[in-house]
mmCIF file of C-alpha atoms in Angstrom:
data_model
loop_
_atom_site.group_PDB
_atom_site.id
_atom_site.type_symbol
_atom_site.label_atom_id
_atom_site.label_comp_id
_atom_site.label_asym_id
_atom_site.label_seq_id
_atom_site.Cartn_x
_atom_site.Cartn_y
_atom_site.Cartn_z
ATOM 1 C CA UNK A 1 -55.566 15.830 49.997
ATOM 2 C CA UNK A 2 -52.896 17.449 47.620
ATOM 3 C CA UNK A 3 -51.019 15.482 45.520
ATOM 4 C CA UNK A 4 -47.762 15.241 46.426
ATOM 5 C CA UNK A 5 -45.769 15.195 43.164
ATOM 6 C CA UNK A 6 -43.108 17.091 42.399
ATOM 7 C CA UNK A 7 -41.860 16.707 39.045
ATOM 8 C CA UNK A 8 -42.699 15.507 35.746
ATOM 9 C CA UNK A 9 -40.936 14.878 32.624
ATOM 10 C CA UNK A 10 -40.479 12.998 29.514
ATOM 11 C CA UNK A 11 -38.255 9.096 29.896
ATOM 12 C CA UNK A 12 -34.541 9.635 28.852
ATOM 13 C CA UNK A 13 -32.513 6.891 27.733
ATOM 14 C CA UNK A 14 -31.384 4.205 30.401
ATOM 15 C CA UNK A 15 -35.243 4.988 32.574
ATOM 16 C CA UNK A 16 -37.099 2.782 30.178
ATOM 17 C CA UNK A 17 -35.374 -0.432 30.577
ATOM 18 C CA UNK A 18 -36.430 -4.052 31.770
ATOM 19 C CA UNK A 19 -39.875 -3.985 32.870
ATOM 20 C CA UNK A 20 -40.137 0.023 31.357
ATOM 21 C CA UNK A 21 -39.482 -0.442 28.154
ATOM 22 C CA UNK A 22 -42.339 1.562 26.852
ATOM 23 C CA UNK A 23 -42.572 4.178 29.588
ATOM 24 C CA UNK A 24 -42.782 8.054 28.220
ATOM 25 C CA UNK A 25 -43.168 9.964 31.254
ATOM 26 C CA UNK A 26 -41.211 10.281 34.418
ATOM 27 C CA UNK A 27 -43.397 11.233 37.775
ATOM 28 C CA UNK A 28 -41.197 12.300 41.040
ATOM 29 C CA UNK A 29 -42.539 12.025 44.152
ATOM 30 C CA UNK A 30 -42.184 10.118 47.262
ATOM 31 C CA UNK A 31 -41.263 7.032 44.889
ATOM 32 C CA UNK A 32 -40.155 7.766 40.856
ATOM 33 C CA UNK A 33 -43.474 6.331 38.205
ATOM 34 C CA UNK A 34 -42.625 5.539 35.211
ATOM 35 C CA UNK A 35 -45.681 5.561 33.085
ATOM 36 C CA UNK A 36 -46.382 4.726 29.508
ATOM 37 C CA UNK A 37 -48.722 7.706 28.829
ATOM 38 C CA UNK A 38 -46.366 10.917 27.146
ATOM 39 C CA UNK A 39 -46.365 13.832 29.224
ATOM 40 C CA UNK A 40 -48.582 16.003 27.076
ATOM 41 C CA UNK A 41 -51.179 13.584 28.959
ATOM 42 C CA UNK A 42 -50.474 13.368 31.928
ATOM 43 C CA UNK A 43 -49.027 17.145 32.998
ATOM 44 C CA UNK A 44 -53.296 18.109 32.503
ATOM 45 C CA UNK A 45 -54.156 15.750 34.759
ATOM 46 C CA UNK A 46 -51.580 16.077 37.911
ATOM 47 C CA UNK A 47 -52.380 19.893 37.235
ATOM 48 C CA UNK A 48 -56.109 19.364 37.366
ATOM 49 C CA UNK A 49 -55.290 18.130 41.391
ATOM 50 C CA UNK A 50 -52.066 20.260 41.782
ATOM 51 C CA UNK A 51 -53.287 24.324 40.666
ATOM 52 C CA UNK A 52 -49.493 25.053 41.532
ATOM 53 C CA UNK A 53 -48.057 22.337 39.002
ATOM 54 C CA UNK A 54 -46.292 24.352 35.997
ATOM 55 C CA UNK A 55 -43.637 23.702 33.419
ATOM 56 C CA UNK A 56 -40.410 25.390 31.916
ATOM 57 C CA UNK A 57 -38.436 24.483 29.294
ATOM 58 C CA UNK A 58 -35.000 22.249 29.224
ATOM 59 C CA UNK A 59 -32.247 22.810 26.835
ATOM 60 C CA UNK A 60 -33.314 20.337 24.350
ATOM 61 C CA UNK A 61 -36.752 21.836 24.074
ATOM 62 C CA UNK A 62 -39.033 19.753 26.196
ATOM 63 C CA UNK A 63 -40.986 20.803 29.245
ATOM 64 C CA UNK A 64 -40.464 19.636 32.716
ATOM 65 C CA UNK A 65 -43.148 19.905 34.763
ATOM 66 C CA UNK A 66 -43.174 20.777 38.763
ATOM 67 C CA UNK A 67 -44.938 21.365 41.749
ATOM 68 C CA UNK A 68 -43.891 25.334 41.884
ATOM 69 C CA UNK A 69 -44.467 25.266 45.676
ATOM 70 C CA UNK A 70 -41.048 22.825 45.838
ATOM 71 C CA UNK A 71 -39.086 25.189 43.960
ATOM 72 C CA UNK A 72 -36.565 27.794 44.454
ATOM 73 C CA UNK A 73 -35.862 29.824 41.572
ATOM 74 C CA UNK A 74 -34.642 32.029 38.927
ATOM 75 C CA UNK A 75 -31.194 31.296 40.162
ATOM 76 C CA UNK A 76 -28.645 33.262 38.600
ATOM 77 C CA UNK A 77 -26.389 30.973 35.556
ATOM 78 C CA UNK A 78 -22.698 32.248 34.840
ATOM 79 C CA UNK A 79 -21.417 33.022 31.860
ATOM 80 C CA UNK A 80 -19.507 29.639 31.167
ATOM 81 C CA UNK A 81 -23.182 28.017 32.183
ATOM 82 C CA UNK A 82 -24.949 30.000 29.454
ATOM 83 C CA UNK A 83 -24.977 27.310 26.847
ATOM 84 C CA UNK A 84 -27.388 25.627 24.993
ATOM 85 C CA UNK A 85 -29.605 28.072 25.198
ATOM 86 C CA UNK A 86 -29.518 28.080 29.306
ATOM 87 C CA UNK A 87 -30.718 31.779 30.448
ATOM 88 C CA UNK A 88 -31.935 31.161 33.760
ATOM 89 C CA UNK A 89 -32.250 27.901 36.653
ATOM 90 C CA UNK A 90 -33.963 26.736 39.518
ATOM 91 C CA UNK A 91 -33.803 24.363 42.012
ATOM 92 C CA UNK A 92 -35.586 21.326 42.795
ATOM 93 C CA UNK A 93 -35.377 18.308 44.886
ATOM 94 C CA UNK A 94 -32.022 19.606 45.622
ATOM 95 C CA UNK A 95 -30.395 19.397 41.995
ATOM 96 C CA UNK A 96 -30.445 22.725 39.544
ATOM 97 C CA UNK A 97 -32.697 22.554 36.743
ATOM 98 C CA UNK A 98 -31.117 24.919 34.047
ATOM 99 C CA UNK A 99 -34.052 26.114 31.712
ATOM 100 C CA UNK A 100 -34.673 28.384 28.554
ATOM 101 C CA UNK A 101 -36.627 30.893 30.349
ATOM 102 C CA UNK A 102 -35.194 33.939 31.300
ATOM 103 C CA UNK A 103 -35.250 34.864 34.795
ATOM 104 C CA UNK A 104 -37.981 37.248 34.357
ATOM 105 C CA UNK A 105 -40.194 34.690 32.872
ATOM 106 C CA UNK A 106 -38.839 31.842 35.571
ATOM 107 C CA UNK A 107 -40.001 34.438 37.750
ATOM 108 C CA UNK A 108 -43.327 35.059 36.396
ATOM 109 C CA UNK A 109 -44.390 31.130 36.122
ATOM 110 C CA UNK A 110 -43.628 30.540 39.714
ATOM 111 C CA UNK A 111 -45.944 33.482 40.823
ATOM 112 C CA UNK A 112 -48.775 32.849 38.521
ATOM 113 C CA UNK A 113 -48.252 29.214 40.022
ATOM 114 C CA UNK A 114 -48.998 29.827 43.225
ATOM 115 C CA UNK A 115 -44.713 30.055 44.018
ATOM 116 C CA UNK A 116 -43.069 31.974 45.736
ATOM 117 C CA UNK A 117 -39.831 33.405 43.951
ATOM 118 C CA UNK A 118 -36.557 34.623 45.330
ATOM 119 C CA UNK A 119 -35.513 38.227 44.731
#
């Protein structure tokens, strides 16, 4: 059986209060994990069970992981979103994700994924 996650990620500040203190890593899918592990470790091993599990890069610099079979992407940025370093976006579990990548390369990780990406 596949696994059924569909995104990954590195904690941001207000996800690792109360009982999460110490959590590094996000995990999406039917219910949100947080998990103490970082994501360097845990990315390997969701992508050991999920071949279609990638990453591209956020604005800040760090790597979000996802199941490229959920998303929909490159989506085209305008020129007031091209900030930060934003080139290119997709879409996943119905929010945009702006990324790094341009949309060549957003392209090119979602086929060598296993994705399929829009024209």
């Amino acid at each position: 059986m596949r696994p059924k996650v569909i995104r990954a990620r590195r904690t941001i500040s207000g996800e690792r209060g109360g009982d999460n203190g110490e959590a590094k890593t996000r995990i999406d899918w039917a219910d949100t994990q947080l998990v103490l592990e970082p994501i360097d470790e845990v990315a390997p091993i969701i992508k050991a069970a999920l071949p279609s599990f990638t990453c591209l890069t956020t604005t800040d610099g760090s790597k979000i992981w996802f199941d490229a079979l959920k998303a929909s992407g490159p989506l085209p940025v305008t020129a007031g979103q091209k900030q930060n370093g934003i080139r290119s976006s997709i879409k996943l579990m119905g929010y945009r994700q702006f990324v790094t990548e341009t949309p060549q390369e957003v392209r090119a990780v979602l086929q060598q994924a296993g994705g399929a990406p829009v024209s």
